[in-house]
Coordinates of C-alpha atoms and ligand atoms in Angstrom, one line a residue:
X1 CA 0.0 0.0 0.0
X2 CA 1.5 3.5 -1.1
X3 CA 0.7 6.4 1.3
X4 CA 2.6 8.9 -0.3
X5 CA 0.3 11.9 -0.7
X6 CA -1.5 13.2 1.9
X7 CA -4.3 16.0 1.5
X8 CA -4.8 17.3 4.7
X9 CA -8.3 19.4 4.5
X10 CA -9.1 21.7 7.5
X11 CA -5.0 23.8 7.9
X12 CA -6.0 24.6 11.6
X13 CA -3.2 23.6 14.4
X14 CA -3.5 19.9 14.6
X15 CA -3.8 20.1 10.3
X16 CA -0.9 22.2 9.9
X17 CA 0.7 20.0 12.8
X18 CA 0.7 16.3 10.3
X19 CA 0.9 18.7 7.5
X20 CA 4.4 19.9 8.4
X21 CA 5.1 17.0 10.2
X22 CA 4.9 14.8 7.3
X23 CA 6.2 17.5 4.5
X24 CA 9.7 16.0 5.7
X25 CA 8.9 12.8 4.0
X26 CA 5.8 12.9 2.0
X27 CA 4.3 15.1 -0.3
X28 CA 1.6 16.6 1.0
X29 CA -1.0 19.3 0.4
X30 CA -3.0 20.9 2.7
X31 CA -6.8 21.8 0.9
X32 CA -7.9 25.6 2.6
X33 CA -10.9 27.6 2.0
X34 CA -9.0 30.5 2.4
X35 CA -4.9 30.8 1.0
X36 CA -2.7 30.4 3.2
X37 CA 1.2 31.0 3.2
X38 CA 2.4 28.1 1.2
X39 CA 6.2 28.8 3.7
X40 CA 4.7 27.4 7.1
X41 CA 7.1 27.5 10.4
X42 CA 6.4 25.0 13.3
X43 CA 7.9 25.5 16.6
X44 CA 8.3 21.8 18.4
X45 CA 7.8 21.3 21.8
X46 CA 12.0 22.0 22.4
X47 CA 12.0 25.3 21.0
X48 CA 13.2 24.5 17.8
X49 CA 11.9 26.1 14.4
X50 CA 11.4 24.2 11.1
X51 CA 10.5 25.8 8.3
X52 CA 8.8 23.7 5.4
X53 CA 6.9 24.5 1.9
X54 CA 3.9 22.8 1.5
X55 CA 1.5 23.1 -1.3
X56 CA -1.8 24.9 -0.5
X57 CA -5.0 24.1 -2.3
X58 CA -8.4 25.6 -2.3
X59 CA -11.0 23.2 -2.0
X60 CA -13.1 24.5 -4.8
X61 CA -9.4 24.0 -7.0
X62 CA -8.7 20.6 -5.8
X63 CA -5.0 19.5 -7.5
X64 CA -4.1 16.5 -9.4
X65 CA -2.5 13.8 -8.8
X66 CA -4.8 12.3 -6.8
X67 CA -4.1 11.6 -2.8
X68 CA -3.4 8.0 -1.6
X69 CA -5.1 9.2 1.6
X70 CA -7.3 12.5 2.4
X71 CA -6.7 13.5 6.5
X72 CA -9.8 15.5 7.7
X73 CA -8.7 17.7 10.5
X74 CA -11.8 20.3 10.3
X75 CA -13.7 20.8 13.9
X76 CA -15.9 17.9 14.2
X77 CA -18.7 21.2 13.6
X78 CA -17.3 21.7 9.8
X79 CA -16.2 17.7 8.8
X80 CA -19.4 16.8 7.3
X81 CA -19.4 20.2 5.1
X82 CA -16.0 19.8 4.3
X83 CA -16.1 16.3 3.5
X84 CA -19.2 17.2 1.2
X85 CA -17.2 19.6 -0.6
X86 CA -14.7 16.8 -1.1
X87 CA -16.1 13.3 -1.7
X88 CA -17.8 13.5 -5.4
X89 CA -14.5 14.9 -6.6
X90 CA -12.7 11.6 -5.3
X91 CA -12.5 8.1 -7.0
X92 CA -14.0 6.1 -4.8
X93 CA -11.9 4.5 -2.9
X94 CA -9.7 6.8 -1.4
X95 CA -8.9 6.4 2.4
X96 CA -10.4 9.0 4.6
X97 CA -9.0 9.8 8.2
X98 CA -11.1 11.4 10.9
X99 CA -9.4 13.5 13.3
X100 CA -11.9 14.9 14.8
X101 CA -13.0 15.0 18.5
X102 CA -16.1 13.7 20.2
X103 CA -18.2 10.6 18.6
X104 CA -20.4 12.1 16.4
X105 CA -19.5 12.9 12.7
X106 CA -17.4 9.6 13.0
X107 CA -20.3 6.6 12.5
X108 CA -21.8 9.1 10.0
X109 CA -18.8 9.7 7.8
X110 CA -17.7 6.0 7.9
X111 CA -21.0 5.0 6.3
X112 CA -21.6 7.9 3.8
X113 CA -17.4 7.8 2.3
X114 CA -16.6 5.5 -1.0
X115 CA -13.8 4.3 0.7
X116 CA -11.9 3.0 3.8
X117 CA -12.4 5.2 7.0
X118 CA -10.1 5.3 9.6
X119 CA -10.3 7.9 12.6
X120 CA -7.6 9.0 14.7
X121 CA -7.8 10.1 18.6
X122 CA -4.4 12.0 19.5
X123 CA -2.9 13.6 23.0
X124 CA -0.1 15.4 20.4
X125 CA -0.9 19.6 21.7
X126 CA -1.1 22.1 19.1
X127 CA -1.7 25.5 18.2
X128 CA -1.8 28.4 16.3
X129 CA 0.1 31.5 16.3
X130 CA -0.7 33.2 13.0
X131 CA -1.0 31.8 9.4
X132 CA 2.1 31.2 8.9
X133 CA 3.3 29.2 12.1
X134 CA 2.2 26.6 14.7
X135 CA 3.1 25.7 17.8
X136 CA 3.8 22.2 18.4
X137 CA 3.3 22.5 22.0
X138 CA 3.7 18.8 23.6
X139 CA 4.3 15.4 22.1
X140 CA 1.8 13.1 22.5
X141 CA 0.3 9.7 20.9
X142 CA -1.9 9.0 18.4
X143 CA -4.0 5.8 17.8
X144 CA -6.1 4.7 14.8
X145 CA -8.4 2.1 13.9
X146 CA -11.7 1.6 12.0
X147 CA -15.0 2.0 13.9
X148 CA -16.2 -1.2 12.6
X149 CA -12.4 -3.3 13.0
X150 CA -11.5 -3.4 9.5
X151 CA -8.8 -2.2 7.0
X152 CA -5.4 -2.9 9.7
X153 CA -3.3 -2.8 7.1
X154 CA -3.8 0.5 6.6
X155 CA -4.2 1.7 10.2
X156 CA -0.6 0.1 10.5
X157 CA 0.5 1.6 7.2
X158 CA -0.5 5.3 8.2
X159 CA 1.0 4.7 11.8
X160 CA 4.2 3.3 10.8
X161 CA 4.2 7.2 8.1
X162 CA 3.0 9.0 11.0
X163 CA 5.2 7.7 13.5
X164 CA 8.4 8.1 11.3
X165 CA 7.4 12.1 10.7
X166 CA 7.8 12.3 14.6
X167 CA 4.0 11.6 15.4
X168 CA 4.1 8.3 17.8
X169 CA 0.8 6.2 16.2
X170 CA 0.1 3.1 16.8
X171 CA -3.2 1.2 14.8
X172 CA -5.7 -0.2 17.2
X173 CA -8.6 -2.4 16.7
X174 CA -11.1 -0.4 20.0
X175 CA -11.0 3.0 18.2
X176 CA -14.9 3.8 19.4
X177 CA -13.4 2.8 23.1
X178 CA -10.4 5.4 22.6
X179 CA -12.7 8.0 21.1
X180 CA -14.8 7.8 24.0
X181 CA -12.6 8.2 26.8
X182 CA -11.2 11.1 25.1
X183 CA -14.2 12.5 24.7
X184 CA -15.3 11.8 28.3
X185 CA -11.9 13.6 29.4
X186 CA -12.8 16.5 27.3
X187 CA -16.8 16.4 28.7
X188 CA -15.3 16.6 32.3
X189 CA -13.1 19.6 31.6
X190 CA -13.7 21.6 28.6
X191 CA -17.0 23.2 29.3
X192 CA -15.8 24.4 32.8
X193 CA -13.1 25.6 32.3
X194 CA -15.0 27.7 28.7
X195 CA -17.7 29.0 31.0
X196 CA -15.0 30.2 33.8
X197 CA -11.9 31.2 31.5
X198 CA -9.8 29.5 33.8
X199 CA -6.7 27.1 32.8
X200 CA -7.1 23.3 33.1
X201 CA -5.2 23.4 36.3
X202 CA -7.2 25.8 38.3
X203 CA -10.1 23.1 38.4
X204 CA -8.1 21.6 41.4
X205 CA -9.2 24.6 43.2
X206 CA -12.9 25.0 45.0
X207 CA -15.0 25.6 44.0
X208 CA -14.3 23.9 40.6
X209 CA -13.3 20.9 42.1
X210 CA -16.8 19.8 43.0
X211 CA -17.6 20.6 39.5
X212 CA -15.7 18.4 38.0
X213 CA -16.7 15.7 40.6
X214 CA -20.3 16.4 39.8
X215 CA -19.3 15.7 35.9
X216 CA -17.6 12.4 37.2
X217 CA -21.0 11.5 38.6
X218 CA -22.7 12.0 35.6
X219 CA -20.1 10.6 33.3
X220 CA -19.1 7.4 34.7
X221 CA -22.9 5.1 34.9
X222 CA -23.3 6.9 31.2
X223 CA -19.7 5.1 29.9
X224 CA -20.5 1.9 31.7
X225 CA -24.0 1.9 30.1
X226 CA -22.3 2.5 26.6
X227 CA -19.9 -0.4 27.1
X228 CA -16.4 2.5 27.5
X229 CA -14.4 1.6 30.6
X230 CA -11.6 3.4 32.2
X231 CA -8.2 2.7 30.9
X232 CA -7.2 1.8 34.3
X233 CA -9.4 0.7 37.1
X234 CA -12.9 0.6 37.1
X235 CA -16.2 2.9 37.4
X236 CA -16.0 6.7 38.6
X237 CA -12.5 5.4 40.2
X238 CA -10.7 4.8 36.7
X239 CA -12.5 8.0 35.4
X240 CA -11.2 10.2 38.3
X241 CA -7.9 8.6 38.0
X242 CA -7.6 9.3 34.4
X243 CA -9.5 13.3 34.1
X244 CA -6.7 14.2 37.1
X245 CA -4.4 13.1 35.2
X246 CA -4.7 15.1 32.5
X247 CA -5.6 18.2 34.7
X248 CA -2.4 17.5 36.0
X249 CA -0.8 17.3 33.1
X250 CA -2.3 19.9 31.4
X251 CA -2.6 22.5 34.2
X252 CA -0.8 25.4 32.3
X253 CA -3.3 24.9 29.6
X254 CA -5.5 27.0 27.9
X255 CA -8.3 23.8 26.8
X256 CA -9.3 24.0 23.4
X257 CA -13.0 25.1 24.2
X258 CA -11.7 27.7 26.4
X259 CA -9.7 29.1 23.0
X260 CA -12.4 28.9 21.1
X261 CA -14.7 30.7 23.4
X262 CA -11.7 33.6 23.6
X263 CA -11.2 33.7 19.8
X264 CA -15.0 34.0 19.1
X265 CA -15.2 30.6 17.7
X266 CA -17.7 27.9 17.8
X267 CA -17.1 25.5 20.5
X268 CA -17.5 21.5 19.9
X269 CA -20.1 21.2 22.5
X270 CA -21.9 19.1 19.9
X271 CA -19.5 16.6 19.2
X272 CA -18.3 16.6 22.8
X273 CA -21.8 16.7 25.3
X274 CA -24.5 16.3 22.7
X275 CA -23.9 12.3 22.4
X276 CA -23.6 11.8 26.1
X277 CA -27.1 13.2 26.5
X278 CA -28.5 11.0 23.8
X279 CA -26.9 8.2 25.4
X280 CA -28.2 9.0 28.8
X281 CA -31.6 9.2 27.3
X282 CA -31.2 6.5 25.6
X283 CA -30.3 4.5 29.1
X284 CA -32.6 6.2 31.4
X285 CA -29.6 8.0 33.2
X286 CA -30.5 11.5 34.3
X287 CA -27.7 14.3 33.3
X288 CA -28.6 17.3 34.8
X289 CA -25.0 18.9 35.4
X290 CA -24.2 18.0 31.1
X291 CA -27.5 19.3 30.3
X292 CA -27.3 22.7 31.9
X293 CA -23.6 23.1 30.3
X294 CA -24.7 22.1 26.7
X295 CA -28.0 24.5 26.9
X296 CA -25.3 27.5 27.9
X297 CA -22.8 26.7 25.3
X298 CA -26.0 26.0 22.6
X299 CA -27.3 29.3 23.3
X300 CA -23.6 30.6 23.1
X301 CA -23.4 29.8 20.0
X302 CA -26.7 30.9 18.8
X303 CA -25.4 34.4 19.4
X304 CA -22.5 33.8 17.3
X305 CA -22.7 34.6 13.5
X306 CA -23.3 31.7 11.2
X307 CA -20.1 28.9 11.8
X308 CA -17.5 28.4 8.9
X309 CA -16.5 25.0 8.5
X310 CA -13.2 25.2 10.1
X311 CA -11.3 24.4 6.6
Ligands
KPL401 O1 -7.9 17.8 24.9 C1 -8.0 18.7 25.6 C2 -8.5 20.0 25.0 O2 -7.9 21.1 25.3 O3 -9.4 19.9 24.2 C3 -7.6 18.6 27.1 C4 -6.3 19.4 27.4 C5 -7.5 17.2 27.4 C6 -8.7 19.2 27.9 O4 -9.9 18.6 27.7

């Protein structure tokens, strides 16, 4: 299998991240609606600067030859537009990777693409300075797999690529699991810390603390109900474990929903809390803590003008 060329549609941080990543070794074109310097600088996470050319497309202009694999790194709000924009240009076929968060476009884009669908959960930080440069912030991992345990070959393939341009990956056959604990990570802590403006860290402190504990509560009989346990120990233990973990590990910061909020952007309160609700609905769990955060951030965003698709 040749993975060679690599569209990456959606040149946000994590995007311009695998885009300049694997520029070293591949040829690779990142698809924009908007141009976009084709000289891109990332800063890694030890402070040094590489420059690297890549080619920039716009979407409406896609360019030939033809990708051996098209990465969507959108916002899980703007994959199925983008993806739309995309799909009856491509042969069918063509391997599609999902890199978005939350569980929601993912079972809808692996049914509705002509081709092999992969999606990819990653801990690798990123983010943007200016248009020209990204900030690689921390190294992290990367696993991929197929929601419904199919095409390992090229899980492995695109690991083995990814892993070589200096992104660990590693091809795993409980991707839904993986998704799901991410986003139950990102459920316990991204809306708090939106609404307050705080850093991750500060959520140690009361009265955000109980806050997150309340979450916990909610969070952990929904997982168990959906099948998704803890990666280590069991019930709201292995959840607490794991979300003070990352707290800890993240405490300097700035989540991803609290940057969005700050920059004016939708959040991915959809992607992120929206499932959780239909899941608890769907097993008779009440939610009332998840609830009151995705009405706040829904009517957020109801006062925000009309999204972009994040490409
Ligand atoms: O993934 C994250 C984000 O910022 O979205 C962390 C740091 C885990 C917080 O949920």
């Amino acid at each position: 299998m040749t993975l060679t060329r690599h569209w990456i549609v959606g040149p946000g941080a994590l995007g311009r991240l695998i885009a300049l990543r694997l520029a070293g070794s591949a040829e690779v074109t990142l698809i924009a609606r908007r141009p976009l310097p084709a000289e891109q600088t990332l800063i890694t996470p030890e402070h040094a600067t590489l420059v690297r050319r890549v080619d920039v497309a716009l979407i409406e202009a896609l360019p030939s030859p033809l990708p051996d694999v098209v990465h969507l790194t959108t916002k899980a709000h703007g994959a199925e537009a983008a993806h739309a924009a995309l799909a009856d240009r491509l042969p069918a076929g063509v391997p599609l990777v999902l890199w978005q968060n939350g569980f929601d476009v993912q079972p809808r884009l692996s049914e509705r693409h002509l081709g092999p669908v992969l999606c990819a959960t990653t801990t690798e930080g990123a983010h943007v300075q200016d248009a020209a440069q990204v900030i690689h912030a921390g190294h992290g991992h990367t696993f991929l797999g197929s929601l419904a345990g199919r095409h390992n070959d090229l899980a492995v393939g695109l690991a083995d690529v990814l892993s070589s341009a200096g992104l660990p990956a590693e091809a795993v056959d409980d991707i839904r699991v993986r998704l799901w604990r991410k986003l139950a990570v990102n459920a316990a802590i991204n809306p708090l810390v939106a609404r307050s403006g705080i850093r991750n860290g500060e959520l140690r402190e009361a009265p955000n603390r109980a806050r997150v504990e309340a979450l916990l509560a909610e969070l952990s009989p929904i997982l168990a109900a959906e099948g998704i346990a803890p990666p280590d120990g069991a019930g709201i233990e292995g959840w607490r474990r794991l979300v003070w973990q990352v707290v800890e590990a993240t405490a300097a910061n700035r989540a991803s929903m609290l940057q969005d909020v700050q920059a004016g952007r939708l959040t991915e309160h959809e992607a992120i809390l929206a499932p959780l609700l239909v899941a608890a609905e769907r097993h008779r769990l009440a939610a009332p803590v998840l609830a009151e955060h995705l009405a706040a951030l829904r009517a957020r965003a109801d006062e925000l003008a009309p999204p972009g698709d994040g490409c």
